[in-house]
């Protein structure tokens, strides 16, 4: 099977509260049409990160004022999720939404209980399970953020996909801020490279930004698994990556 993460940075405008990039979202869904045995995870983008950051939701339950914010973020990420489902259905796919807050618990911000049996049953029925970055209960800190990357990591362990594709708004992991002149794409990353790399952050991201993403990709990777980050703004790249073609991006590899 194939795991695809549609990054919040590509399907939304992360600098503006509640801004979806509908044209990009629709095209990416069209590019996934026809893929068999596919699970889609999507990020929260500006439907989750901005308000979660304002109310420090990633650090857990500290005061009552966070509860309405929790409710609002939970509602907002569902709004984005509905838009993703609509775009998938329009593209001819059969998605089914599995919200983390209704099936995942965390422990100190780290994903703990996640029963993927339901997801597997939908997959066996020929449907496309869709999971997304969400707020969720946490046994230590009351609540926490369950990022799409955390879900990807666990799904990779449970489902052993042959390919995991992270769709971003840049060509892959760059050697400096992609906005800087002369930024170059790093073609492949192994665990040994992590300490020598410098990571940049352009926008507020409550789930850790690029470094956390690379760590998460390394953790989910197993020998022989194709694990790649690609640019979703480039038409056709996702379709090619799903088909297993050589595409421009950053591969994450473990021995
Ligand atoms: O966009 C974050 O998920 P991500 C979820 O996959 C929230 O990192 C609610 C900010």
Short mmCIF file of N, CA and C in Angstrom, two decimals, residues 25-142:
data_model
loop_
_atom_site.label_atom_id
_atom_site.label_comp_id
_atom_site.label_asym_id
_atom_site.label_seq_id
_atom_site.Cartn_x
_atom_site.Cartn_y
_atom_site.Cartn_z
N UNK A 25 -5.39 21.70 -4.15
CA UNK A 25 -6.00 20.54 -3.50
C UNK A 25 -6.73 19.66 -4.53
N UNK A 26 -7.50 20.30 -5.40
CA UNK A 26 -8.26 19.54 -6.40
C UNK A 26 -7.33 18.79 -7.35
N UNK A 27 -6.27 19.48 -7.78
CA UNK A 27 -5.34 18.83 -8.72
C UNK A 27 -4.65 17.64 -8.05
N UNK A 28 -4.22 17.82 -6.78
CA UNK A 28 -3.54 16.72 -6.09
C UNK A 28 -4.47 15.52 -5.94
N UNK A 29 -5.74 15.78 -5.70
CA UNK A 29 -6.70 14.67 -5.58
C UNK A 29 -6.86 13.97 -6.93
N UNK A 30 -6.90 14.75 -8.01
CA UNK A 30 -6.97 14.13 -9.34
C UNK A 30 -5.75 13.25 -9.59
N UNK A 31 -4.60 13.70 -9.10
CA UNK A 31 -3.37 12.92 -9.31
C UNK A 31 -3.36 11.62 -8.51
N UNK A 32 -4.17 11.57 -7.46
CA UNK A 32 -4.22 10.34 -6.65
C UNK A 32 -5.26 9.35 -7.17
N UNK A 33 -6.16 9.84 -8.03
CA UNK A 33 -7.24 8.98 -8.52
C UNK A 33 -6.67 7.76 -9.23
N UNK A 34 -7.25 6.62 -8.94
CA UNK A 34 -6.81 5.41 -9.62
C UNK A 34 -5.78 4.63 -8.83
N UNK A 35 -5.14 5.28 -7.85
CA UNK A 35 -4.16 4.56 -7.04
C UNK A 35 -4.90 3.57 -6.14
N UNK A 36 -4.42 2.34 -6.12
CA UNK A 36 -5.07 1.34 -5.28
C UNK A 36 -4.36 1.24 -3.95
N UNK A 37 -5.09 0.85 -2.91
CA UNK A 37 -4.48 0.67 -1.59
C UNK A 37 -3.74 1.91 -1.13
N UNK A 38 -4.47 2.99 -1.04
CA UNK A 38 -3.83 4.25 -0.66
C UNK A 38 -4.50 4.79 0.60
N UNK A 39 -3.68 5.31 1.50
CA UNK A 39 -4.18 5.98 2.71
C UNK A 39 -3.70 7.42 2.64
N UNK A 40 -4.60 8.36 2.87
CA UNK A 40 -4.26 9.78 2.77
C UNK A 40 -4.29 10.41 4.17
N UNK A 41 -3.21 11.13 4.47
CA UNK A 41 -3.15 11.90 5.72
C UNK A 41 -2.99 13.35 5.28
N UNK A 42 -3.72 14.28 5.92
CA UNK A 42 -3.45 15.67 5.55
C UNK A 42 -3.17 16.53 6.77
N UNK A 43 -2.37 17.56 6.55
CA UNK A 43 -2.02 18.47 7.62
C UNK A 43 -3.15 19.44 7.92
N UNK A 44 -2.96 20.26 8.95
CA UNK A 44 -4.00 21.20 9.36
C UNK A 44 -3.80 22.58 8.76
N UNK A 45 -2.56 22.90 8.42
CA UNK A 45 -2.27 24.20 7.83
C UNK A 45 -2.86 25.34 8.64
N UNK A 46 -3.39 26.33 7.92
CA UNK A 46 -3.90 27.52 8.61
C UNK A 46 -5.25 27.26 9.28
N UNK A 47 -5.79 26.04 9.15
CA UNK A 47 -7.02 25.69 9.86
C UNK A 47 -6.72 25.17 11.27
N UNK A 48 -5.41 24.93 11.57
CA UNK A 48 -5.09 24.39 12.88
C UNK A 48 -3.97 25.13 13.59
N UNK A 49 -2.88 25.39 12.87
CA UNK A 49 -1.67 25.87 13.53
C UNK A 49 -1.80 27.26 14.14
N UNK A 50 -2.50 28.16 13.45
CA UNK A 50 -2.53 29.55 13.93
C UNK A 50 -3.23 29.63 15.29
N UNK A 51 -4.42 29.05 15.38
CA UNK A 51 -5.15 29.13 16.65
C UNK A 51 -4.52 28.23 17.72
N UNK A 52 -4.01 27.07 17.32
CA UNK A 52 -3.36 26.18 18.29
C UNK A 52 -2.15 26.87 18.91
N UNK A 53 -1.45 27.65 18.09
CA UNK A 53 -0.28 28.38 18.59
C UNK A 53 -0.73 29.50 19.55
N UNK A 54 -1.74 30.27 19.14
CA UNK A 54 -2.23 31.38 19.96
C UNK A 54 -2.64 30.93 21.37
N UNK A 55 -3.17 29.71 21.46
CA UNK A 55 -3.68 29.23 22.76
C UNK A 55 -2.79 28.14 23.35
N UNK A 56 -1.59 27.99 22.84
CA UNK A 56 -0.60 27.03 23.36
C UNK A 56 -1.19 25.64 23.58
N UNK A 57 -1.95 25.16 22.60
CA UNK A 57 -2.62 23.87 22.79
C UNK A 57 -1.65 22.68 22.79
N UNK A 58 -0.49 22.82 22.12
CA UNK A 58 0.44 21.70 22.05
C UNK A 58 1.01 21.35 23.43
N UNK A 59 1.06 22.35 24.32
CA UNK A 59 1.62 22.12 25.66
C UNK A 59 0.62 21.50 26.63
N UNK A 60 -0.61 21.29 26.21
CA UNK A 60 -1.61 20.64 27.06
C UNK A 60 -2.51 21.62 27.78
N UNK A 61 -3.38 21.04 28.63
CA UNK A 61 -4.43 21.79 29.31
C UNK A 61 -3.88 22.53 30.52
N UNK A 62 -3.82 23.85 30.44
CA UNK A 62 -3.31 24.64 31.58
C UNK A 62 -4.38 25.51 32.18
N UNK A 63 -5.27 26.05 31.35
CA UNK A 63 -6.35 26.86 31.91
C UNK A 63 -7.61 26.77 31.07
N UNK A 64 -8.71 27.18 31.67
CA UNK A 64 -10.03 27.03 31.08
C UNK A 64 -10.21 27.74 29.75
N UNK A 65 -9.42 28.80 29.53
CA UNK A 65 -9.61 29.56 28.29
C UNK A 65 -9.20 28.74 27.07
N UNK A 66 -8.45 27.67 27.31
CA UNK A 66 -8.01 26.85 26.17
C UNK A 66 -9.13 25.95 25.64
N UNK A 67 -10.12 25.69 26.50
CA UNK A 67 -11.16 24.73 26.09
C UNK A 67 -11.96 25.22 24.87
N UNK A 68 -12.44 26.50 24.88
CA UNK A 68 -13.12 26.97 23.66
C UNK A 68 -12.20 26.95 22.45
N UNK A 69 -10.90 27.21 22.68
CA UNK A 69 -9.95 27.19 21.56
C UNK A 69 -9.80 25.76 21.02
N UNK A 70 -9.76 24.79 21.95
CA UNK A 70 -9.69 23.38 21.55
C UNK A 70 -10.90 23.04 20.66
N UNK A 71 -12.08 23.48 21.11
CA UNK A 71 -13.31 23.21 20.35
C UNK A 71 -13.24 23.86 18.97
N UNK A 72 -12.74 25.09 18.93
CA UNK A 72 -12.69 25.81 17.65
C UNK A 72 -11.70 25.15 16.69
N UNK A 73 -10.53 24.74 17.21
CA UNK A 73 -9.54 24.09 16.34
C UNK A 73 -10.10 22.75 15.83
N UNK A 74 -10.73 22.02 16.75
CA UNK A 74 -11.30 20.72 16.38
C UNK A 74 -12.34 20.90 15.25
N UNK A 75 -13.11 21.97 15.34
CA UNK A 75 -14.11 22.28 14.31
C UNK A 75 -13.44 22.72 13.00
N UNK A 76 -12.42 23.55 13.12
CA UNK A 76 -11.77 24.09 11.93
C UNK A 76 -11.05 22.99 11.11
N UNK A 77 -10.35 22.08 11.80
CA UNK A 77 -9.64 21.04 11.04
C UNK A 77 -10.64 20.10 10.34
N UNK A 78 -11.83 19.98 10.95
CA UNK A 78 -12.87 19.19 10.27
C UNK A 78 -13.38 19.90 9.02
N UNK A 79 -13.44 21.21 9.08
CA UNK A 79 -13.87 21.97 7.90
C UNK A 79 -12.89 21.71 6.74
N UNK A 80 -11.59 21.76 7.07
CA UNK A 80 -10.60 21.48 6.03
C UNK A 80 -10.73 20.04 5.56
N UNK A 81 -10.93 19.13 6.52
CA UNK A 81 -11.08 17.72 6.16
C UNK A 81 -12.25 17.50 5.20
N UNK A 82 -13.37 18.22 5.44
CA UNK A 82 -14.52 18.09 4.54
C UNK A 82 -14.17 18.58 3.13
N UNK A 83 -13.36 19.64 3.07
CA UNK A 83 -12.95 20.14 1.74
C UNK A 83 -12.07 19.11 1.04
N UNK A 84 -11.22 18.43 1.80
CA UNK A 84 -10.37 17.39 1.21
C UNK A 84 -11.26 16.24 0.71
N UNK A 85 -12.22 15.84 1.54
CA UNK A 85 -13.13 14.75 1.13
C UNK A 85 -13.90 15.14 -0.14
N UNK A 86 -14.40 16.38 -0.18
CA UNK A 86 -15.13 16.85 -1.37
C UNK A 86 -14.26 16.77 -2.61
N UNK A 87 -13.01 17.25 -2.48
CA UNK A 87 -12.10 17.24 -3.64
C UNK A 87 -11.80 15.82 -4.08
N UNK A 88 -11.67 14.91 -3.12
CA UNK A 88 -11.39 13.51 -3.47
C UNK A 88 -12.59 12.88 -4.17
N UNK A 89 -13.78 13.16 -3.65
CA UNK A 89 -15.00 12.60 -4.26
C UNK A 89 -15.18 13.15 -5.67
N UNK A 90 -14.96 14.47 -5.82
CA UNK A 90 -15.05 15.09 -7.16
C UNK A 90 -14.07 14.44 -8.13
N UNK A 91 -12.91 14.01 -7.60
CA UNK A 91 -11.89 13.40 -8.45
C UNK A 91 -12.18 11.92 -8.71
N UNK A 92 -13.25 11.40 -8.10
CA UNK A 92 -13.63 10.01 -8.36
C UNK A 92 -13.13 9.02 -7.33
N UNK A 93 -12.60 9.51 -6.20
CA UNK A 93 -12.13 8.60 -5.15
C UNK A 93 -13.25 8.32 -4.15
N UNK A 94 -13.05 7.31 -3.31
CA UNK A 94 -14.04 6.99 -2.27
C UNK A 94 -13.41 7.10 -0.89
N UNK A 95 -13.29 8.34 -0.39
CA UNK A 95 -12.64 8.53 0.91
C UNK A 95 -13.56 8.26 2.09
N UNK A 96 -12.95 7.91 3.22
CA UNK A 96 -13.71 7.83 4.47
C UNK A 96 -12.84 8.48 5.55
N UNK A 97 -13.43 9.41 6.30
CA UNK A 97 -12.69 10.21 7.26
C UNK A 97 -12.56 9.50 8.62
N UNK A 98 -11.35 9.42 9.13
CA UNK A 98 -11.12 8.82 10.45
C UNK A 98 -10.39 9.84 11.35
N UNK A 99 -11.16 10.72 12.02
CA UNK A 99 -10.54 11.80 12.81
C UNK A 99 -9.75 11.26 14.01
N UNK A 100 -8.50 11.69 14.18
CA UNK A 100 -7.69 11.25 15.31
C UNK A 100 -8.35 11.49 16.66
N UNK A 101 -9.06 12.63 16.83
CA UNK A 101 -9.62 12.91 18.16
C UNK A 101 -10.68 11.89 18.55
N UNK A 102 -11.17 11.11 17.59
CA UNK A 102 -12.18 10.10 17.90
C UNK A 102 -11.57 8.70 17.97
N UNK A 103 -10.25 8.59 17.89
CA UNK A 103 -9.70 7.23 17.91
C UNK A 103 -8.25 7.13 18.34
N UNK A 104 -7.64 8.27 18.68
CA UNK A 104 -6.22 8.25 19.05
C UNK A 104 -6.05 8.94 20.39
N UNK A 105 -5.21 8.38 21.27
CA UNK A 105 -4.82 9.14 22.47
C UNK A 105 -3.30 9.28 22.49
N UNK A 106 -2.86 10.36 23.14
CA UNK A 106 -1.43 10.60 23.24
C UNK A 106 -0.99 10.52 24.69
N UNK A 107 0.33 10.41 24.90
CA UNK A 107 0.89 10.46 26.26
C UNK A 107 2.03 11.47 26.21
N UNK A 108 1.85 12.57 26.90
CA UNK A 108 2.84 13.65 26.88
C UNK A 108 3.19 14.10 25.45
N UNK A 109 2.18 14.23 24.65
CA UNK A 109 2.38 14.73 23.29
C UNK A 109 2.81 13.68 22.28
N UNK A 110 3.00 12.45 22.77
CA UNK A 110 3.46 11.39 21.86
C UNK A 110 2.32 10.40 21.64
N UNK A 111 2.07 10.09 20.40
CA UNK A 111 0.97 9.20 20.07
C UNK A 111 1.09 7.87 20.81
N UNK A 112 0.01 7.47 21.50
CA UNK A 112 0.06 6.24 22.28
C UNK A 112 -0.87 5.19 21.67
N UNK A 113 -2.18 5.28 22.03
CA UNK A 113 -3.11 4.26 21.54
C UNK A 113 -3.67 4.62 20.17
N UNK A 114 -3.49 3.70 19.24
CA UNK A 114 -4.06 3.91 17.90
C UNK A 114 -4.38 2.53 17.32
N UNK A 115 -5.66 2.21 17.33
CA UNK A 115 -6.09 0.93 16.78
C UNK A 115 -6.40 1.14 15.29
N UNK A 116 -5.59 0.56 14.44
CA UNK A 116 -5.75 0.79 13.00
C UNK A 116 -6.66 -0.27 12.33
N UNK A 117 -7.33 -1.07 13.16
CA UNK A 117 -8.19 -2.14 12.62
C UNK A 117 -9.29 -1.61 11.72
N UNK A 118 -9.92 -0.51 12.17
CA UNK A 118 -11.01 0.10 11.42
C UNK A 118 -10.51 0.58 10.06
N UNK A 119 -9.37 1.25 10.11
CA UNK A 119 -8.75 1.77 8.89
C UNK A 119 -8.48 0.63 7.90
N UNK A 120 -7.94 -0.48 8.43
CA UNK A 120 -7.63 -1.63 7.58
C UNK A 120 -8.91 -2.19 6.93
N UNK A 121 -10.00 -2.23 7.71
CA UNK A 121 -11.26 -2.75 7.15
C UNK A 121 -11.76 -1.90 6.00
N UNK A 122 -11.65 -0.56 6.15
CA UNK A 122 -12.06 0.33 5.05
C UNK A 122 -11.16 0.14 3.83
N UNK A 123 -9.87 -0.04 4.10
CA UNK A 123 -8.91 -0.24 3.02
C UNK A 123 -9.26 -1.55 2.27
N UNK A 124 -9.57 -2.60 3.04
CA UNK A 124 -9.91 -3.88 2.43
C UNK A 124 -11.16 -3.77 1.57
N UNK A 125 -12.06 -2.82 1.93
CA UNK A 125 -13.30 -2.64 1.19
C UNK A 125 -13.10 -1.79 -0.06
N UNK A 126 -11.87 -1.33 -0.28
CA UNK A 126 -11.58 -0.54 -1.47
C UNK A 126 -11.77 0.95 -1.27
N UNK A 127 -11.94 1.36 0.00
CA UNK A 127 -12.11 2.80 0.27
C UNK A 127 -10.75 3.43 0.58
N UNK A 128 -10.73 4.76 0.64
CA UNK A 128 -9.48 5.47 0.93
C UNK A 128 -9.60 6.14 2.31
N UNK A 129 -9.00 5.53 3.34
CA UNK A 129 -9.05 6.17 4.66
C UNK A 129 -8.31 7.51 4.65
N UNK A 130 -8.92 8.50 5.32
CA UNK A 130 -8.32 9.84 5.39
C UNK A 130 -8.18 10.24 6.86
N UNK A 131 -6.95 10.53 7.25
CA UNK A 131 -6.63 10.93 8.63
C UNK A 131 -6.06 12.35 8.54
N UNK A 132 -6.13 13.10 9.61
CA UNK A 132 -5.62 14.48 9.51
C UNK A 132 -5.06 14.98 10.84
N UNK A 133 -4.25 16.03 10.75
CA UNK A 133 -3.72 16.67 11.94
C UNK A 133 -4.88 17.22 12.75
N UNK A 134 -4.90 16.91 14.07
CA UNK A 134 -6.09 17.18 14.88
C UNK A 134 -5.66 17.47 16.32
N UNK A 135 -6.60 17.92 17.13
CA UNK A 135 -6.39 17.94 18.57
C UNK A 135 -6.88 16.60 19.10
N UNK A 136 -6.30 16.12 20.20
CA UNK A 136 -6.72 14.82 20.73
C UNK A 136 -6.43 14.75 22.23
N UNK A 137 -7.03 13.75 22.89
CA UNK A 137 -6.82 13.59 24.34
C UNK A 137 -5.41 13.09 24.63
N UNK A 138 -4.90 13.52 25.80
CA UNK A 138 -3.55 13.11 26.20
C UNK A 138 -3.63 12.66 27.67
N UNK A 139 -3.12 11.47 27.96
CA UNK A 139 -3.28 10.89 29.31
C UNK A 139 -2.47 11.65 30.37
N UNK A 140 -1.48 12.42 29.98
CA UNK A 140 -0.68 13.17 30.95
C UNK A 140 -1.06 14.65 30.97
N UNK A 141 -1.10 15.26 29.78
CA UNK A 141 -1.32 16.72 29.75
C UNK A 141 -2.75 17.13 29.39
N UNK A 142 -3.68 16.20 29.45
CA UNK A 142 -5.09 16.52 29.19
C UNK A 142 -5.44 16.45 27.73
#
